[in-house]
Coordinates of N, CA and C in Angstrom, one line a residue:
M16 N 0.9 -1.2 0.0 CA 0.0 0.0 0.0 C 0.9 1.2 0.0
P17 N 0.7 2.2 -1.0 CA 1.6 3.4 -1.0 C 1.4 4.2 0.2
T18 N 2.5 4.8 0.7 CA 2.4 5.8 1.7 C 2.0 7.1 1.1
A19 N 1.2 7.9 1.9 CA 0.7 9.2 1.3 C 1.9 10.1 1.1
P20 N 1.8 10.9 0.0 CA 2.9 11.8 -0.2 C 2.9 12.9 0.9
P21 N 4.0 13.6 1.1 CA 4.0 14.6 2.1 C 3.2 15.8 1.7
E22 N 2.0 16.0 2.4 CA 1.1 17.0 2.0 C 1.7 18.4 2.1
R23 N 2.5 18.7 3.1 CA 3.0 20.0 3.3 C 3.9 20.4 2.1
L24 N 4.7 19.5 1.6 CA 5.6 19.7 0.5 C 4.8 20.0 -0.7
V25 N 3.8 19.2 -1.1 CA 3.1 19.5 -2.3 C 2.2 20.7 -2.2
N26 N 1.7 21.0 -1.0 CA 0.9 22.3 -0.9 C 1.8 23.5 -1.0
R27 N 3.0 23.4 -0.5 CA 4.0 24.5 -0.6 C 4.4 24.7 -2.1
W28 N 4.4 23.6 -2.8 CA 4.7 23.6 -4.2 C 3.8 24.5 -5.0
V29 N 2.5 24.5 -4.7 CA 1.5 25.4 -5.3 C 1.9 26.8 -5.1
L30 N 2.2 27.2 -3.9 CA 2.5 28.6 -3.6 C 3.8 29.0 -4.2
H31 N 4.8 28.2 -4.2 CA 6.1 28.5 -4.9 C 6.0 28.6 -6.4
T32 N 5.1 27.8 -7.0 CA 4.9 27.9 -8.4 C 4.2 29.2 -8.8
W33 N 3.2 29.5 -8.0 CA 2.5 30.8 -8.2 C 3.5 32.0 -8.1
A34 N 4.3 31.9 -7.0 CA 5.3 33.0 -6.8 C 6.3 33.1 -7.9
G35 N 6.7 31.9 -8.4 CA 7.6 31.9 -9.6 C 7.0 32.5 -10.8
W36 N 5.7 32.3 -11.0 CA 5.0 32.9 -12.2 C 4.9 34.4 -12.0
V37 N 4.6 34.9 -10.8 CA 4.6 36.3 -10.5 C 6.0 36.9 -10.7
L38 N 7.0 36.2 -10.2 CA 8.4 36.7 -10.4 C 8.7 36.7 -11.9
G39 N 8.2 35.8 -12.7 CA 8.6 35.7 -14.1 C 8.1 36.9 -14.9
I40 N 7.0 37.6 -14.4 CA 6.5 38.7 -15.2 C 7.5 39.9 -15.2
P41 N 8.1 40.3 -14.0 CA 9.1 41.4 -14.1 C 10.4 40.9 -14.8
L42 N 10.7 39.6 -14.6 CA 11.9 39.1 -15.3 C 11.8 39.2 -16.8
I43 N 10.6 38.9 -17.3 CA 10.4 39.1 -18.8 C 10.6 40.5 -19.2
A44 N 10.1 41.4 -18.4 CA 10.3 42.9 -18.6 C 11.8 43.2 -18.6
L45 N 12.5 42.7 -17.6 CA 13.9 43.0 -17.5 C 14.7 42.5 -18.6
L46 N 14.4 41.2 -19.0 CA 15.1 40.6 -20.2 C 14.8 41.4 -21.5
A47 N 13.5 41.9 -21.6 CA 13.1 42.7 -22.8 C 13.9 44.0 -22.8
L48 N 14.1 44.6 -21.7 CA 14.9 45.8 -21.6 C 16.4 45.6 -22.0
A49 N 16.9 44.5 -21.4 CA 18.3 44.1 -21.8 C 18.4 43.7 -23.3
G50 N 17.3 43.1 -23.8 CA 17.3 42.7 -25.2 C 17.3 44.0 -26.1
E51 N 16.5 45.0 -25.6 CA 16.5 46.3 -26.4 C 17.9 46.9 -26.5
A52 N 18.7 46.8 -25.4 CA 20.0 47.3 -25.4 C 20.9 46.7 -26.4
V53 N 20.7 45.4 -26.7 CA 21.6 44.7 -27.6 C 20.9 44.4 -29.0
G54 N 19.7 45.0 -29.1 CA 19.0 44.9 -30.4 C 18.1 43.7 -30.7
I55 N 17.7 43.0 -29.6 CA 16.8 41.9 -29.7 C 15.6 42.0 -28.8
G56 N 15.2 43.2 -28.6 CA 14.1 43.5 -27.7 C 12.8 42.8 -28.0
G57 N 12.5 42.6 -29.3 CA 11.2 42.0 -29.7 C 11.3 40.5 -29.7
S58 N 12.4 39.9 -29.3 CA 12.6 38.4 -29.4 C 11.6 37.7 -28.4
Q59 N 10.9 36.7 -29.0 CA 10.0 35.9 -28.2 C 10.7 35.0 -27.2
V60 N 11.9 34.6 -27.5 CA 12.6 33.7 -26.6 C 12.8 34.4 -25.2
L61 N 12.8 35.7 -25.1 CA 13.0 36.4 -23.8 C 11.8 36.1 -22.9
V62 N 10.6 35.9 -23.5 CA 9.4 35.6 -22.8 C 9.6 34.2 -22.1
G63 N 10.0 33.2 -22.9 CA 10.1 31.9 -22.3 C 11.2 31.9 -21.3
A64 N 12.4 32.6 -21.5 CA 13.5 32.6 -20.6 C 13.1 33.2 -19.3
G65 N 12.4 34.4 -19.4 CA 12.1 35.1 -18.2 C 11.1 34.3 -17.3
M66 N 10.1 33.8 -17.9 CA 9.1 33.0 -17.1 C 9.8 31.7 -16.6
G67 N 10.6 31.1 -17.4 CA 11.3 29.9 -17.0 C 12.2 30.1 -15.8
L68 N 12.9 31.3 -15.9 CA 13.8 31.6 -14.7 C 13.0 31.8 -13.5
G69 N 11.9 32.6 -13.5 CA 11.1 32.8 -12.3 C 10.5 31.5 -11.8
I70 N 9.9 30.7 -12.6 CA 9.4 29.4 -12.2 C 10.5 28.5 -11.6
G71 N 11.6 28.4 -12.4 CA 12.6 27.5 -12.0 C 13.2 27.9 -10.6
I72 N 13.5 29.2 -10.4 CA 14.1 29.6 -9.1 C 13.2 29.2 -7.9
M73 N 11.9 29.5 -8.1 CA 11.0 29.3 -7.0 C 10.7 27.8 -6.8
Q74 N 10.5 27.0 -7.9 CA 10.2 25.6 -7.8 C 11.4 24.9 -7.2
A75 N 12.6 25.4 -7.5 CA 13.8 24.7 -7.0 C 13.9 24.7 -5.5
R76 N 13.3 25.7 -4.9 CA 13.3 25.8 -3.4 C 12.6 24.6 -2.8
I77 N 11.6 24.0 -3.6 CA 10.9 22.8 -3.1 C 11.7 21.5 -3.6
I78 N 12.1 21.6 -4.9 CA 12.7 20.4 -5.5 C 14.0 20.0 -4.8
R79 N 14.7 20.9 -4.2 CA 16.0 20.5 -3.6 C 15.7 19.7 -2.3
Q80 N 14.4 19.6 -1.9 CA 14.1 18.7 -0.8 C 13.7 17.3 -1.3
V81 N 13.6 17.2 -2.6 CA 13.3 15.9 -3.2 C 14.4 15.3 -4.1
L82 N 15.1 16.2 -4.8 CA 16.2 15.8 -5.7 C 17.5 16.3 -5.2
P83 N 18.6 15.6 -5.5 CA 20.0 16.2 -5.2 C 20.3 17.4 -6.1
G84 N 20.5 18.5 -5.6 CA 20.8 19.7 -6.4 C 19.5 20.3 -7.0
S85 N 19.6 21.5 -7.4 CA 18.4 22.1 -8.1 C 18.8 22.9 -9.4
A86 N 20.1 22.9 -9.7 CA 20.5 23.6 -11.0 C 19.8 23.0 -12.2
G87 N 19.8 21.6 -12.2 CA 19.2 21.0 -13.4 C 17.7 21.3 -13.5
W88 N 17.0 21.5 -12.4 CA 15.6 21.9 -12.5 C 15.4 23.3 -13.1
I89 N 16.3 24.2 -12.6 CA 16.2 25.6 -13.1 C 16.5 25.6 -14.6
W90 N 17.5 24.8 -15.0 CA 17.8 24.8 -16.5 C 16.7 24.2 -17.3
S91 N 16.0 23.2 -16.7 CA 14.9 22.5 -17.4 C 13.8 23.5 -17.7
C92 N 13.6 24.4 -16.7 CA 12.6 25.5 -16.9 C 13.0 26.5 -17.9
V93 N 14.2 27.0 -17.7 CA 14.6 28.1 -18.6 C 14.7 27.6 -20.1
V94 N 15.5 26.5 -20.3 CA 15.7 26.0 -21.6 C 14.4 25.5 -22.2
G95 N 13.7 24.7 -21.4 CA 12.4 24.0 -21.9 C 11.4 25.1 -22.3
L96 N 11.3 26.1 -21.5 CA 10.3 27.2 -21.9 C 10.8 28.1 -23.0
S97 N 12.0 28.1 -23.2 CA 12.6 29.0 -24.3 C 12.5 28.4 -25.7
I98 N 12.6 27.0 -25.8 CA 12.7 26.4 -27.1 C 11.6 26.7 -28.1
P99 N 10.3 26.6 -27.7 CA 9.3 26.9 -28.7 C 9.3 28.4 -29.2
F100 N 9.7 29.3 -28.2 CA 9.8 30.7 -28.6 C 11.0 31.0 -29.5
L101 N 12.1 30.2 -29.2 CA 13.3 30.4 -30.1 C 13.0 29.9 -31.5
V102 N 12.2 28.8 -31.6 CA 11.8 28.4 -33.0 C 11.0 29.5 -33.7
T103 N 10.1 30.2 -33.0 CA 9.4 31.3 -33.6 C 10.4 32.4 -34.0
D104 N 11.3 32.7 -33.2 CA 12.3 33.8 -33.5 C 13.1 33.4 -34.7
L105 N 13.6 32.2 -34.8 CA 14.4 31.7 -35.9 C 13.6 31.7 -37.2
A106 N 12.3 31.3 -37.1 CA 11.5 31.3 -38.3 C 11.3 32.7 -38.8
N107 N 11.1 33.7 -37.9 CA 11.0 35.1 -38.3 C 12.3 35.6 -38.9
L108 N 13.4 35.2 -38.4 CA 14.7 35.6 -39.0 C 14.9 35.1 -40.4
A109 N 14.4 33.8 -40.6 CA 14.6 33.1 -41.9 C 13.4 33.5 -42.8
K110 N 12.5 34.4 -42.4 CA 11.4 34.9 -43.2 C 10.5 33.7 -43.5
V111 N 10.4 32.8 -42.6 CA 9.5 31.6 -42.8 C 8.1 32.0 -42.1
A112 N 7.0 31.8 -42.8 CA 5.7 32.1 -42.3 C 5.3 31.0 -41.3
L113 N 5.5 31.2 -40.1 CA 5.2 30.2 -39.1 C 4.0 30.8 -38.2
P114 N 2.9 30.1 -38.2 CA 1.8 30.7 -37.4 C 2.2 30.7 -35.9
Y115 N 1.9 31.8 -35.3 CA 2.3 32.0 -33.9 C 1.0 31.9 -33.0
S116 N 1.1 31.1 -31.9 CA 0.0 31.1 -31.0 C 0.6 31.0 -29.6
L117 N 0.4 32.0 -28.7 CA 0.9 32.0 -27.4 C 0.5 30.7 -26.6
P118 N -0.8 30.3 -26.6 CA -1.1 29.1 -25.9 C -0.4 27.8 -26.4
V119 N -0.3 27.7 -27.7 CA 0.4 26.5 -28.3 C 1.8 26.5 -27.9
S120 N 2.5 27.7 -28.0 CA 3.9 27.8 -27.7 C 4.2 27.5 -26.2
V121 N 3.3 28.0 -25.3 CA 3.5 27.7 -23.9 C 3.2 26.3 -23.5
A122 N 2.2 25.7 -24.2 CA 1.9 24.3 -23.9 C 3.0 23.4 -24.4
A123 N 3.6 23.7 -25.6 CA 4.7 23.0 -26.1 C 5.9 23.1 -25.2
A124 N 6.1 24.3 -24.6 CA 7.2 24.6 -23.7 C 7.0 23.7 -22.4
G125 N 5.8 23.6 -22.0 CA 5.5 22.8 -20.8 C 5.7 21.3 -21.0
L126 N 5.5 20.9 -22.2 CA 5.7 19.5 -22.6 C 7.2 19.2 -22.6
I127 N 8.0 20.1 -23.2 CA 9.5 19.9 -23.3 C 10.0 20.0 -21.9
A128 N 9.7 20.9 -21.1 CA 10.2 21.0 -19.7 C 9.7 19.8 -18.9
G129 N 8.5 19.4 -19.1 CA 8.0 18.2 -18.4 C 8.7 16.9 -18.7
I130 N 9.1 16.7 -19.9 CA 9.8 15.5 -20.3 C 11.2 15.6 -19.7
W131 N 11.9 16.7 -19.8 CA 13.2 16.9 -19.1 C 13.1 16.6 -17.6
Q132 N 12.1 17.2 -17.0 CA 12.0 17.1 -15.5 C 11.6 15.6 -15.1
S133 N 10.9 14.9 -16.0 CA 10.6 13.5 -15.7 C 11.9 12.7 -15.6
F134 N 12.9 13.0 -16.4 CA 14.2 12.3 -16.3 C 14.9 12.7 -15.0
L135 N 14.7 13.9 -14.6 CA 15.3 14.3 -13.3 C 14.7 13.6 -12.2
F136 N 13.4 13.4 -12.2 CA 12.6 12.7 -11.2 C 13.0 11.2 -11.1
R137 N 13.6 10.6 -12.2 CA 13.9 9.2 -12.2 C 15.1 8.9 -11.2
A138 N 15.7 9.9 -10.7 CA 16.7 9.7 -9.6 C 16.0 9.2 -8.4
R139 N 14.7 9.5 -8.2 CA 14.0 9.1 -7.0 C 12.8 8.2 -7.3
A140 N 12.2 8.2 -8.5 CA 11.0 7.4 -8.7 C 11.1 6.7 -10.1
R141 N 10.5 5.5 -10.1 CA 10.5 4.7 -11.3 C 9.6 5.2 -12.4
R142 N 8.4 5.6 -11.9 CA 7.3 6.0 -12.9 C 7.1 7.5 -12.8
T143 N 7.4 8.2 -13.9 CA 7.3 9.6 -13.9 C 6.4 10.2 -15.0
G144 N 5.7 9.3 -15.7 CA 4.9 9.7 -16.8 C 3.8 10.7 -16.4
S145 N 3.3 10.5 -15.2 CA 2.2 11.4 -14.7 C 2.7 12.9 -14.6
W146 N 4.0 13.0 -14.4 CA 4.6 14.4 -14.3 C 4.5 15.1 -15.7
I147 N 4.8 14.3 -16.7 CA 4.7 14.9 -18.1 C 3.3 15.4 -18.4
V148 N 2.3 14.6 -18.1 CA 0.9 14.9 -18.3 C 0.5 16.2 -17.5
A149 N 0.9 16.2 -16.2 CA 0.6 17.3 -15.3 C 1.3 18.6 -15.8
S150 N 2.5 18.5 -16.3 CA 3.2 19.6 -16.8 C 2.5 20.2 -18.0
L151 N 2.1 19.3 -19.0 CA 1.4 19.7 -20.2 C 0.1 20.4 -19.8
V152 N -0.7 19.8 -19.0 CA -2.0 20.3 -18.6 C -1.8 21.7 -17.9
G153 N -0.9 21.7 -16.9 CA -0.6 22.9 -16.1 C -0.2 24.1 -17.0
W154 N 0.8 23.9 -17.9 CA 1.2 24.9 -18.7 C 0.1 25.3 -19.7
G155 N -0.7 24.4 -20.2 CA -1.8 24.7 -21.1 C -2.8 25.6 -20.4
L156 N -3.1 25.3 -19.1 CA -4.1 26.1 -18.4 C -3.5 27.5 -18.1
A157 N -2.2 27.5 -17.8 CA -1.5 28.8 -17.6 C -1.5 29.7 -18.8
A158 N -1.3 29.1 -19.9 CA -1.3 29.8 -21.2 C -2.6 30.3 -21.5
G159 N -3.7 29.5 -21.2 CA -5.0 30.0 -21.5 C -5.4 31.2 -20.6
S160 N -4.9 31.2 -19.4 CA -5.1 32.4 -18.5 C -4.4 33.6 -19.0
A161 N -3.2 33.4 -19.5 CA -2.4 34.6 -20.0 C -3.0 35.1 -21.3
A162 N -3.5 34.2 -22.1 CA -4.2 34.6 -23.4 C -5.5 35.4 -23.1
A163 N -6.2 34.9 -22.0 CA -7.4 35.6 -21.7 C -7.1 37.0 -21.1
A164 N -6.0 37.1 -20.4 CA -5.6 38.5 -19.9 C -5.2 39.4 -21.0
D165 N -4.5 38.8 -22.0 CA -4.1 39.6 -23.2 C -5.3 40.0 -24.0
A166 N -6.3 39.2 -24.1 CA -7.5 39.6 -24.9 C -8.4 40.5 -24.2
L167 N -8.4 40.5 -22.9 CA -9.4 41.3 -22.1 C -9.4 42.8 -22.5
P168 N -8.3 43.5 -22.6 CA -8.3 44.9 -23.0 C -9.0 45.2 -24.3
R169 N -8.8 44.2 -25.2 CA -9.3 44.4 -26.6 C -10.9 44.3 -26.6
T170 N -11.4 43.6 -25.7 CA -12.9 43.4 -25.6 C -13.6 44.6 -25.1
Q171 N -12.8 45.4 -24.3 CA -13.4 46.6 -23.7 C -14.6 46.3 -22.9
A172 N -14.7 45.1 -22.4 CA -15.9 44.7 -21.6 C -15.8 45.3 -20.2
L173 N -14.6 45.4 -19.7 CA -14.4 46.1 -18.4 C -13.4 47.2 -18.5
R174 N -13.6 48.3 -17.9 CA -12.7 49.5 -18.0 C -12.4 49.9 -16.6
G175 N -11.4 50.8 -16.6 CA -11.0 51.4 -15.3 C -10.5 50.4 -14.3
I176 N -10.8 50.6 -13.0 CA -10.2 49.8 -11.9 C -10.7 48.3 -12.1
P177 N -12.0 48.1 -12.3 CA -12.5 46.7 -12.5 C -11.8 46.0 -13.6
G178 N -11.5 46.7 -14.7 CA -10.8 46.1 -15.9 C -9.4 45.8 -15.5
L179 N -8.7 46.7 -14.8 CA -7.3 46.4 -14.3 C -7.3 45.3 -13.4
L180 N -8.2 45.2 -12.4 CA -8.2 44.1 -11.5 C -8.5 42.8 -12.2
A181 N -9.4 42.8 -13.1 CA -9.7 41.5 -13.9 C -8.4 41.1 -14.7
Y182 N -7.8 42.1 -15.3 CA -6.5 41.8 -16.0 C -5.5 41.2 -15.1
L183 N -5.2 41.8 -14.0 CA -4.2 41.3 -13.1 C -4.6 39.9 -12.5
F184 N -5.9 39.7 -12.2 CA -6.3 38.4 -11.8 C -6.0 37.3 -12.8
L185 N -6.4 37.6 -14.1 CA -6.2 36.6 -15.1 C -4.7 36.4 -15.4
L186 N -3.9 37.5 -15.3 CA -2.5 37.3 -15.6 C -1.8 36.5 -14.5
T187 N -2.1 36.7 -13.3 CA -1.4 36.0 -12.2 C -2.1 34.6 -11.9
A188 N -3.3 34.4 -12.4 CA -4.0 33.1 -12.1 C -3.3 32.0 -12.8
G189 N -2.5 32.3 -13.9 CA -1.8 31.2 -14.6 C -0.9 30.5 -13.7
G190 N -0.2 31.2 -12.8 CA 0.7 30.5 -11.9 C 0.0 29.6 -10.9
L191 N -1.1 30.0 -10.5 CA -1.9 29.2 -9.6 C -2.4 27.9 -10.3
L192 N -2.9 28.1 -11.5 CA -3.4 26.9 -12.2 C -2.3 25.9 -12.5
L193 N -1.1 26.5 -12.9 CA 0.1 25.7 -13.1 C 0.5 24.9 -11.8
G194 N 0.5 25.6 -10.7 CA 0.9 25.0 -9.4 C -0.1 23.9 -9.0
I195 N -1.4 24.1 -9.2 CA -2.4 23.1 -8.8 C -2.3 21.9 -9.7
A196 N -2.1 22.1 -11.0 CA -2.0 20.9 -11.9 C -0.8 20.1 -11.7
T197 N 0.4 20.8 -11.5 CA 1.6 20.1 -11.3 C 1.7 19.5 -9.8
R198 N 0.9 20.1 -8.9 CA 0.9 19.5 -7.6 C 0.5 18.1 -7.6
F199 N -0.6 17.8 -8.4 CA -1.0 16.4 -8.5 C 0.0 15.5 -9.2
G200 N 0.8 16.0 -10.1 CA 1.8 15.2 -10.7 C 2.9 15.0 -9.8
L201 N 3.3 16.0 -9.0 CA 4.4 15.8 -8.0 C 3.9 14.8 -6.9
A202 N 2.7 14.9 -6.5 CA 2.2 14.0 -5.5 C 2.2 12.5 -6.0
R203 N 1.9 12.3 -7.2 CA 1.9 11.0 -7.8 C 3.3 10.4 -7.9
V204 N 4.2 11.3 -8.3 CA 5.7 10.9 -8.4 C 6.2 10.5 -7.0
L205 N 5.9 11.3 -6.0 CA 6.4 11.0 -4.7 C 5.7 9.8 -4.1
A206 N 4.4 9.6 -4.4 CA 3.7 8.4 -3.9 C 4.3 7.2 -4.6
G207 N 4.6 7.3 -5.9 CA 5.2 6.1 -6.6 C 6.6 5.8 -6.0
E208 N 7.3 6.8 -5.6 CA 8.7 6.6 -5.0 C 8.5 5.9 -3.7
L209 N 7.5 6.4 -2.8 CA 7.4 5.8 -1.5 C 6.8 4.4 -1.5
A210 N 6.1 4.1 -2.7 CA 5.5 2.8 -2.8 C 6.6 1.7 -3.0
G211 N 7.7 2.1 -3.6 CA 8.8 1.2 -3.9 C 8.5 0.4 -5.1
P212 N 9.4 -0.6 -5.5 CA 9.2 -1.3 -6.7 C 8.0 -2.2 -6.6
S213 N 7.4 -2.4 -7.8 CA 6.2 -3.2 -7.8 C 6.4 -4.5 -8.6

């Protein structure tokens, strides 16, 4: 019979993931400013790198209690989240018409990061496929929230303070959705580890 996963750890995971998402927003802005200084300010890869860095730093605070070291986790977030956006940037440089969709790019980034992270989890657990699914779902939900925030001003449905509050809620809700979805993946990985070989 599997032992229950440590509830405190997986609950803290949700808060750290949300905090990482919130941290990622100013990091994207800082990278965009740095990109402007070197002539790549409009590069989409800066979006993935900034959000990946914020999420990676905060999730690593929990992951280091589960895995040896946390640098690999941070790299999986930064690189994994950057790859789909880098493909878009390279296609633009090559003048290749590649349809761009923020939700699709973010979901693809979540899948790449999730696969990388599932290999990291294999240091502790045999079955890590649930993590890949949780990562894909979590990043897909987060992307949907960010896309809704992006579309809200164009609808002009809400203006003034209510519109601003709705925008901020949708923008930051992505991290909470990501944290909740991946919480279940983390709990399953830890439960599988504690269950031992079958």
